[in-house]
Amino acid sequence: MFRPKLPTMPQPTGIVTPPTVIEPTTITPGTPSTAPATAAPAPVPASTRPTIQLTPGTVLALVGGGTAVVLVVGAVLVSMLLAVAITGASVTVCAVVLRSLLASDTRRR
């Protein structure tokens, strides 16, 4: 009853492929080939990626989005700082009240 029951490993089902053996290959250093001096450089193929065109509207949207992100992050950080400050002040007030209660209790005796 108090012995742990270990689960049994499930057996594989379906077609199981045997592990493949990878044979190592040897690397032989070759002689560096030098290009003939008369060969012209190969032309660079034109890029098929579209270029980003910044219009005044997109620049305004990017600036507005960046400003919104900065304001939101700033508001979150300021609220966290305010929460820490309020917590510290409340702990200080609790400590002062407890100190005064303990001090007044010892004076009465």
PDB file of N, CA, C and O in Angstrom, residues 33-90:
ATOM      1  N   SER A  33      42.648  27.606 -55.265  1.00  0.00           N
ATOM      2  CA  SER A  33      42.653  27.962 -56.676  1.00  0.00           C
ATOM      3  C   SER A  33      42.609  29.480 -56.788  1.00  0.00           C
ATOM      4  O   SER A  33      41.855  30.151 -56.097  1.00  0.00           O
ATOM      5  N   THR A  34      43.414  30.005 -57.661  1.00  0.00           N
ATOM      6  CA  THR A  34      43.446  31.449 -57.875  1.00  0.00           C
ATOM      7  C   THR A  34      42.708  31.752 -59.156  1.00  0.00           C
ATOM      8  O   THR A  34      42.846  31.060 -60.157  1.00  0.00           O
ATOM      9  N   ALA A  35      41.905  32.783 -59.109  1.00  0.00           N
ATOM     10  CA  ALA A  35      41.142  33.183 -60.288  1.00  0.00           C
ATOM     11  C   ALA A  35      42.078  33.912 -61.238  1.00  0.00           C
ATOM     12  O   ALA A  35      42.975  34.633 -60.807  1.00  0.00           O
ATOM     13  N   PRO A  36      41.901  33.726 -62.517  1.00  0.00           N
ATOM     14  CA  PRO A  36      42.754  34.456 -63.465  1.00  0.00           C
ATOM     15  C   PRO A  36      42.529  35.953 -63.350  1.00  0.00           C
ATOM     16  O   PRO A  36      41.442  36.423 -63.038  1.00  0.00           O
ATOM     17  N   ALA A  37      43.580  36.724 -63.621  1.00  0.00           N
ATOM     18  CA  ALA A  37      43.518  38.168 -63.456  1.00  0.00           C
ATOM     19  C   ALA A  37      42.616  38.820 -64.479  1.00  0.00           C
ATOM     20  O   ALA A  37      42.140  39.930 -64.277  1.00  0.00           O
ATOM     21  N   THR A  38      42.332  38.178 -65.581  1.00  0.00           N
ATOM     22  CA  THR A  38      41.532  38.791 -66.638  1.00  0.00           C
ATOM     23  C   THR A  38      40.046  38.553 -66.438  1.00  0.00           C
ATOM     24  O   THR A  38      39.245  39.093 -67.172  1.00  0.00           O
ATOM     25  N   ALA A  39      39.676  37.752 -65.424  1.00  0.00           N
ATOM     26  CA  ALA A  39      38.260  37.443 -65.230  1.00  0.00           C
ATOM     27  C   ALA A  39      37.548  38.649 -64.636  1.00  0.00           C
ATOM     28  O   ALA A  39      38.012  39.272 -63.696  1.00  0.00           O
ATOM     29  N   ALA A  40      36.398  38.972 -65.184  1.00  0.00           N
ATOM     30  CA  ALA A  40      35.595  40.090 -64.688  1.00  0.00           C
ATOM     31  C   ALA A  40      34.803  39.619 -63.476  1.00  0.00           C
ATOM     32  O   ALA A  40      34.422  38.452 -63.389  1.00  0.00           O
ATOM     33  N   PRO A  41      34.560  40.513 -62.501  1.00  0.00           N
ATOM     34  CA  PRO A  41      33.762  40.093 -61.347  1.00  0.00           C
ATOM     35  C   PRO A  41      32.339  39.757 -61.766  1.00  0.00           C
ATOM     36  O   PRO A  41      31.790  40.333 -62.690  1.00  0.00           O
ATOM     37  N   ALA A  42      31.783  38.783 -61.069  1.00  0.00           N
ATOM     38  CA  ALA A  42      30.432  38.349 -61.389  1.00  0.00           C
ATOM     39  C   ALA A  42      29.449  39.451 -61.020  1.00  0.00           C
ATOM     40  O   ALA A  42      29.594  40.118 -59.999  1.00  0.00           O
ATOM     41  N   PRO A  43      28.426  39.672 -61.835  1.00  0.00           N
ATOM     42  CA  PRO A  43      27.448  40.713 -61.507  1.00  0.00           C
ATOM     43  C   PRO A  43      26.625  40.307 -60.293  1.00  0.00           C
ATOM     44  O   PRO A  43      26.305  39.142 -60.086  1.00  0.00           O
ATOM     45  N   VAL A  44      26.294  41.280 -59.482  1.00  0.00           N
ATOM     46  CA  VAL A  44      25.503  41.038 -58.279  1.00  0.00           C
ATOM     47  C   VAL A  44      24.039  40.964 -58.681  1.00  0.00           C
ATOM     48  O   VAL A  44      23.531  41.874 -59.344  1.00  0.00           O
ATOM     49  N   PRO A  45      23.357  39.853 -58.309  1.00  0.00           N
ATOM     50  CA  PRO A  45      21.942  39.752 -58.702  1.00  0.00           C
ATOM     51  C   PRO A  45      21.104  40.787 -57.945  1.00  0.00           C
ATOM     52  O   PRO A  45      21.381  41.140 -56.802  1.00  0.00           O
ATOM     53  N   ALA A  46      20.100  41.273 -58.604  1.00  0.00           N
ATOM     54  CA  ALA A  46      19.210  42.269 -58.004  1.00  0.00           C
ATOM     55  C   ALA A  46      18.394  41.617 -56.901  1.00  0.00           C
ATOM     56  O   ALA A  46      17.939  40.476 -57.020  1.00  0.00           O
ATOM     57  N   SER A  47      18.203  42.327 -55.813  1.00  0.00           N
ATOM     58  CA  SER A  47      17.449  41.796 -54.685  1.00  0.00           C
ATOM     59  C   SER A  47      15.966  41.781 -55.018  1.00  0.00           C
ATOM     60  O   SER A  47      15.426  42.735 -55.587  1.00  0.00           O
ATOM     61  N   THR A  48      15.315  40.685 -54.653  1.00  0.00           N
ATOM     62  CA  THR A  48      13.879  40.581 -54.920  1.00  0.00           C
ATOM     63  C   THR A  48      13.054  41.027 -53.724  1.00  0.00           C
ATOM     64  O   THR A  48      11.834  41.016 -53.779  1.00  0.00           O
ATOM     65  N   ARG A  49      13.739  41.420 -52.626  1.00  0.00           N
ATOM     66  CA  ARG A  49      12.998  41.863 -51.441  1.00  0.00           C
ATOM     67  C   ARG A  49      12.467  43.266 -51.669  1.00  0.00           C
ATOM     68  O   ARG A  49      13.150  44.124 -52.228  1.00  0.00           O
ATOM     69  N   PRO A  50      11.248  43.523 -51.223  1.00  0.00           N
ATOM     70  CA  PRO A  50      10.713  44.876 -51.402  1.00  0.00           C
ATOM     71  C   PRO A  50      11.399  45.847 -50.432  1.00  0.00           C
ATOM     72  O   PRO A  50      11.708  45.505 -49.309  1.00  0.00           O
ATOM     73  N   THR A  51      11.618  47.039 -50.912  1.00  0.00           N
ATOM     74  CA  THR A  51      12.217  48.058 -50.054  1.00  0.00           C
ATOM     75  C   THR A  51      11.124  48.734 -49.247  1.00  0.00           C
ATOM     76  O   THR A  51       9.980  48.850 -49.683  1.00  0.00           O
ATOM     77  N   ILE A  52      11.484  49.184 -48.059  1.00  0.00           N
ATOM     78  CA  ILE A  52      10.512  49.857 -47.198  1.00  0.00           C
ATOM     79  C   ILE A  52      10.490  51.329 -47.578  1.00  0.00           C
ATOM     80  O   ILE A  52      11.522  52.001 -47.569  1.00  0.00           O
ATOM     81  N   GLN A  53       9.322  51.798 -47.910  1.00  0.00           N
ATOM     82  CA  GLN A  53       9.184  53.205 -48.274  1.00  0.00           C
ATOM     83  C   GLN A  53       8.481  53.929 -47.133  1.00  0.00           C
ATOM     84  O   GLN A  53       7.367  53.576 -46.757  1.00  0.00           O
ATOM     85  N   LEU A  54       9.160  54.903 -46.578  1.00  0.00           N
ATOM     86  CA  LEU A  54       8.592  55.657 -45.469  1.00  0.00           C
ATOM     87  C   LEU A  54       7.909  56.906 -45.996  1.00  0.00           C
ATOM     88  O   LEU A  54       8.557  57.827 -46.486  1.00  0.00           O
ATOM     89  N   THR A  55       6.621  56.890 -45.872  1.00  0.00           N
ATOM     90  CA  THR A  55       5.856  58.076 -46.239  1.00  0.00           C
ATOM     91  C   THR A  55       5.627  58.889 -44.976  1.00  0.00           C
ATOM     92  O   THR A  55       5.831  58.384 -43.860  1.00  0.00           O
ATOM     93  N   PRO A  56       5.212  60.130 -45.105  1.00  0.00           N
ATOM     94  CA  PRO A  56       4.960  60.921 -43.892  1.00  0.00           C
ATOM     95  C   PRO A  56       3.924  60.280 -42.963  1.00  0.00           C
ATOM     96  O   PRO A  56       4.014  60.376 -41.747  1.00  0.00           O
ATOM     97  N   GLY A  57       2.963  59.571 -43.524  1.00  0.00           N
ATOM     98  CA  GLY A  57       1.957  58.913 -42.700  1.00  0.00           C
ATOM     99  C   GLY A  57       2.540  57.773 -41.882  1.00  0.00           C
ATOM    100  O   GLY A  57       2.221  57.613 -40.696  1.00  0.00           O
ATOM    101  N   THR A  58       3.420  56.979 -42.492  1.00  0.00           N
ATOM    102  CA  THR A  58       4.017  55.868 -41.747  1.00  0.00           C
ATOM    103  C   THR A  58       4.994  56.380 -40.704  1.00  0.00           C
ATOM    104  O   THR A  58       5.105  55.801 -39.626  1.00  0.00           O
ATOM    105  N   VAL A  59       5.725  57.450 -41.016  1.00  0.00           N
ATOM    106  CA  VAL A  59       6.627  58.032 -40.022  1.00  0.00           C
ATOM    107  C   VAL A  59       5.837  58.544 -38.834  1.00  0.00           C
ATOM    108  O   VAL A  59       6.206  58.330 -37.674  1.00  0.00           O
ATOM    109  N   LEU A  60       4.714  59.189 -39.106  1.00  0.00           N
ATOM    110  CA  LEU A  60       3.873  59.700 -38.025  1.00  0.00           C
ATOM    111  C   LEU A  60       3.302  58.551 -37.190  1.00  0.00           C
ATOM    112  O   LEU A  60       3.250  58.633 -35.956  1.00  0.00           O
ATOM    113  N   ALA A  61       2.935  57.458 -37.838  1.00  0.00           N
ATOM    114  CA  ALA A  61       2.408  56.299 -37.111  1.00  0.00           C
ATOM    115  C   ALA A  61       3.491  55.661 -36.256  1.00  0.00           C
ATOM    116  O   ALA A  61       3.240  55.254 -35.110  1.00  0.00           O
ATOM    117  N   LEU A  62       4.716  55.561 -36.786  1.00  0.00           N
ATOM    118  CA  LEU A  62       5.810  54.992 -36.002  1.00  0.00           C
ATOM    119  C   LEU A  62       6.142  55.861 -34.794  1.00  0.00           C
ATOM    120  O   LEU A  62       6.371  55.352 -33.697  1.00  0.00           O
ATOM    121  N   VAL A  63       6.171  57.176 -34.995  1.00  0.00           N
ATOM    122  CA  VAL A  63       6.458  58.077 -33.880  1.00  0.00           C
ATOM    123  C   VAL A  63       5.347  58.003 -32.838  1.00  0.00           C
ATOM    124  O   VAL A  63       5.598  57.957 -31.629  1.00  0.00           O
ATOM    125  N   GLY A  64       4.106  57.958 -33.287  1.00  0.00           N
ATOM    126  CA  GLY A  64       2.982  57.848 -32.351  1.00  0.00           C
ATOM    127  C   GLY A  64       3.007  56.539 -31.579  1.00  0.00           C
ATOM    128  O   GLY A  64       2.771  56.499 -30.368  1.00  0.00           O
ATOM    129  N   GLY A  65       3.323  55.444 -32.268  1.00  0.00           N
ATOM    130  CA  GLY A  65       3.404  54.148 -31.589  1.00  0.00           C
ATOM    131  C   GLY A  65       4.534  54.102 -30.586  1.00  0.00           C
ATOM    132  O   GLY A  65       4.387  53.587 -29.476  1.00  0.00           O
ATOM    133  N   GLY A  66       5.685  54.654 -30.952  1.00  0.00           N
ATOM    134  CA  GLY A  66       6.811  54.699 -30.020  1.00  0.00           C
ATOM    135  C   GLY A  66       6.507  55.544 -28.806  1.00  0.00           C
ATOM    136  O   GLY A  66       6.865  55.188 -27.675  1.00  0.00           O
ATOM    137  N   THR A  67       5.847  56.665 -29.030  1.00  0.00           N
ATOM    138  CA  THR A  67       5.464  57.536 -27.906  1.00  0.00           C
ATOM    139  C   THR A  67       4.491  56.827 -26.978  1.00  0.00           C
ATOM    140  O   THR A  67       4.616  56.915 -25.750  1.00  0.00           O
ATOM    141  N   ALA A  68       3.540  56.105 -27.551  1.00  0.00           N
ATOM    142  CA  ALA A  68       2.574  55.373 -26.727  1.00  0.00           C
ATOM    143  C   ALA A  68       3.265  54.300 -25.898  1.00  0.00           C
ATOM    144  O   ALA A  68       2.955  54.128 -24.709  1.00  0.00           O
ATOM    145  N   VAL A  69       4.227  53.608 -26.485  1.00  0.00           N
ATOM    146  CA  VAL A  69       4.951  52.564 -25.742  1.00  0.00           C
ATOM    147  C   VAL A  69       5.734  53.189 -24.594  1.00  0.00           C
ATOM    148  O   VAL A  69       5.731  52.680 -23.465  1.00  0.00           O
ATOM    149  N   VAL A  70       6.408  54.303 -24.862  1.00  0.00           N
ATOM    150  CA  VAL A  70       7.186  54.966 -23.814  1.00  0.00           C
ATOM    151  C   VAL A  70       6.276  55.440 -22.690  1.00  0.00           C
ATOM    152  O   VAL A  70       6.603  55.303 -21.497  1.00  0.00           O
ATOM    153  N   LEU A  71       5.128  55.996 -23.025  1.00  0.00           N
ATOM    154  CA  LEU A  71       4.203  56.477 -21.990  1.00  0.00           C
ATOM    155  C   LEU A  71       3.641  55.322 -21.156  1.00  0.00           C
ATOM    156  O   LEU A  71       3.518  55.443 -19.935  1.00  0.00           O
ATOM    157  N   VAL A  72       3.315  54.225 -21.793  1.00  0.00           N
ATOM    158  CA  VAL A  72       2.761  53.081 -21.050  1.00  0.00           C
ATOM    159  C   VAL A  72       3.812  52.493 -20.122  1.00  0.00           C
ATOM    160  O   VAL A  72       3.542  52.225 -18.939  1.00  0.00           O
ATOM    161  N   VAL A  73       5.028  52.304 -20.627  1.00  0.00           N
ATOM    162  CA  VAL A  73       6.097  51.748 -19.790  1.00  0.00           C
ATOM    163  C   VAL A  73       6.414  52.701 -18.643  1.00  0.00           C
ATOM    164  O   VAL A  73       6.606  52.284 -17.501  1.00  0.00           O
ATOM    165  N   GLY A  74       6.442  53.993 -18.912  1.00  0.00           N
ATOM    166  CA  GLY A  74       6.686  54.970 -17.850  1.00  0.00           C
ATOM    167  C   GLY A  74       5.601  54.950 -16.794  1.00  0.00           C
ATOM    168  O   GLY A  74       5.890  55.028 -15.596  1.00  0.00           O
ATOM    169  N   ALA A  75       4.346  54.842 -17.223  1.00  0.00           N
ATOM    170  CA  ALA A  75       3.246  54.797 -16.257  1.00  0.00           C
ATOM    171  C   ALA A  75       3.327  53.553 -15.380  1.00  0.00           C
ATOM    172  O   ALA A  75       3.089  53.614 -14.163  1.00  0.00           O
ATOM    173  N   VAL A  76       3.699  52.430 -15.973  1.00  0.00           N
ATOM    174  CA  VAL A  76       3.821  51.198 -15.193  1.00  0.00           C
ATOM    175  C   VAL A  76       4.952  51.317 -14.179  1.00  0.00           C
ATOM    176  O   VAL A  76       4.805  50.949 -13.006  1.00  0.00           O
ATOM    177  N   LEU A  77       6.091  51.865 -14.602  1.00  0.00           N
ATOM    178  CA  LEU A  77       7.219  52.001 -13.682  1.00  0.00           C
ATOM    179  C   LEU A  77       6.912  52.983 -12.553  1.00  0.00           C
ATOM    180  O   LEU A  77       7.257  52.739 -11.395  1.00  0.00           O
ATOM    181  N   VAL A  78       6.259  54.092 -12.877  1.00  0.00           N
ATOM    182  CA  VAL A  78       5.909  55.060 -11.839  1.00  0.00           C
ATOM    183  C   VAL A  78       4.909  54.467 -10.862  1.00  0.00           C
ATOM    184  O   VAL A  78       5.011  54.670  -9.644  1.00  0.00           O
ATOM    185  N   SER A  79       3.944  53.701 -11.348  1.00  0.00           N
ATOM    186  CA  SER A  79       2.967  53.095 -10.436  1.00  0.00           C
ATOM    187  C   SER A  79       3.626  52.058  -9.537  1.00  0.00           C
ATOM    188  O   SER A  79       3.265  51.933  -8.361  1.00  0.00           O
ATOM    189  N   MET A  80       4.614  51.311 -10.060  1.00  0.00           N
ATOM    190  CA  MET A  80       5.324  50.358  -9.209  1.00  0.00           C
ATOM    191  C   MET A  80       6.134  51.076  -8.137  1.00  0.00           C
ATOM    192  O   MET A  80       6.162  50.662  -6.977  1.00  0.00           O
ATOM    193  N   LEU A  81       6.774  52.189  -8.505  1.00  0.00           N
ATOM    194  CA  LEU A  81       7.528  52.975  -7.531  1.00  0.00           C
ATOM    195  C   LEU A  81       6.596  53.555  -6.470  1.00  0.00           C
ATOM    196  O   LEU A  81       6.921  53.551  -5.275  1.00  0.00           O
ATOM    197  N   LEU A  82       5.435  54.007  -6.898  1.00  0.00           N
ATOM    198  CA  LEU A  82       4.463  54.550  -5.941  1.00  0.00           C
ATOM    199  C   LEU A  82       3.956  53.453  -5.004  1.00  0.00           C
ATOM    200  O   LEU A  82       3.780  53.695  -3.796  1.00  0.00           O
ATOM    201  N   ALA A  83       3.749  52.265  -5.502  1.00  0.00           N
ATOM    202  CA  ALA A  83       3.299  51.155  -4.658  1.00  0.00           C
ATOM    203  C   ALA A  83       4.356  50.816  -3.609  1.00  0.00           C
ATOM    204  O   ALA A  83       4.028  50.567  -2.437  1.00  0.00           O
ATOM    205  N   VAL A  84       5.624  50.835  -4.004  1.00  0.00           N
ATOM    206  CA  VAL A  84       6.696  50.553  -3.046  1.00  0.00           C
ATOM    207  C   VAL A  84       6.763  51.650  -1.995  1.00  0.00           C
ATOM    208  O   VAL A  84       6.931  51.380  -0.797  1.00  0.00           O
ATOM    209  N   ALA A  85       6.598  52.907  -2.409  1.00  0.00           N
ATOM    210  CA  ALA A  85       6.653  54.016  -1.461  1.00  0.00           C
ATOM    211  C   ALA A  85       5.498  53.952  -0.472  1.00  0.00           C
ATOM    212  O   ALA A  85       5.685  54.173   0.738  1.00  0.00           O
ATOM    213  N   ILE A  86       4.314  53.643  -0.945  1.00  0.00           N
ATOM    214  CA  ILE A  86       3.140  53.550  -0.050  1.00  0.00           C
ATOM    215  C   ILE A  86       3.316  52.386   0.914  1.00  0.00           C
ATOM    216  O   ILE A  86       2.999  52.496   2.110  1.00  0.00           O
ATOM    217  N   THR A  87       3.832  51.266   0.440  1.00  0.00           N
ATOM    218  CA  THR A  87       4.061  50.120   1.311  1.00  0.00           C
ATOM    219  C   THR A  87       5.080  50.454   2.385  1.00  0.00           C
ATOM    220  O   THR A  87       4.903  50.120   3.560  1.00  0.00           O
ATOM    221  N   GLY A  88       6.154  51.134   1.996  1.00  0.00           N
ATOM    222  CA  GLY A  88       7.162  51.535   2.980  1.00  0.00           C
ATOM    223  C   GLY A  88       6.603  52.486   4.016  1.00  0.00           C
ATOM    224  O   GLY A  88       6.908  52.370   5.216  1.00  0.00           O
ATOM    225  N   ALA A  89       5.778  53.438   3.594  1.00  0.00           N
ATOM    226  CA  ALA A  89       5.186  54.383   4.540  1.00  0.00           C
ATOM    227  C   ALA A  89       4.237  53.674   5.505  1.00  0.00           C
ATOM    228  O   ALA A  89       4.232  53.963   6.710  1.00  0.00           O
ATOM    229  N   SER A  90       3.461  52.724   5.000  1.00  0.00           N
ATOM    230  CA  SER A  90       2.530  52.023   5.883  1.00  0.00           C
ATOM    231  C   SER A  90       3.276  51.126   6.875  1.00  0.00           C
ATOM    232  O   SER A  90       2.871  51.016   8.043  1.00  0.00           O
TER     233      SER A  90
END
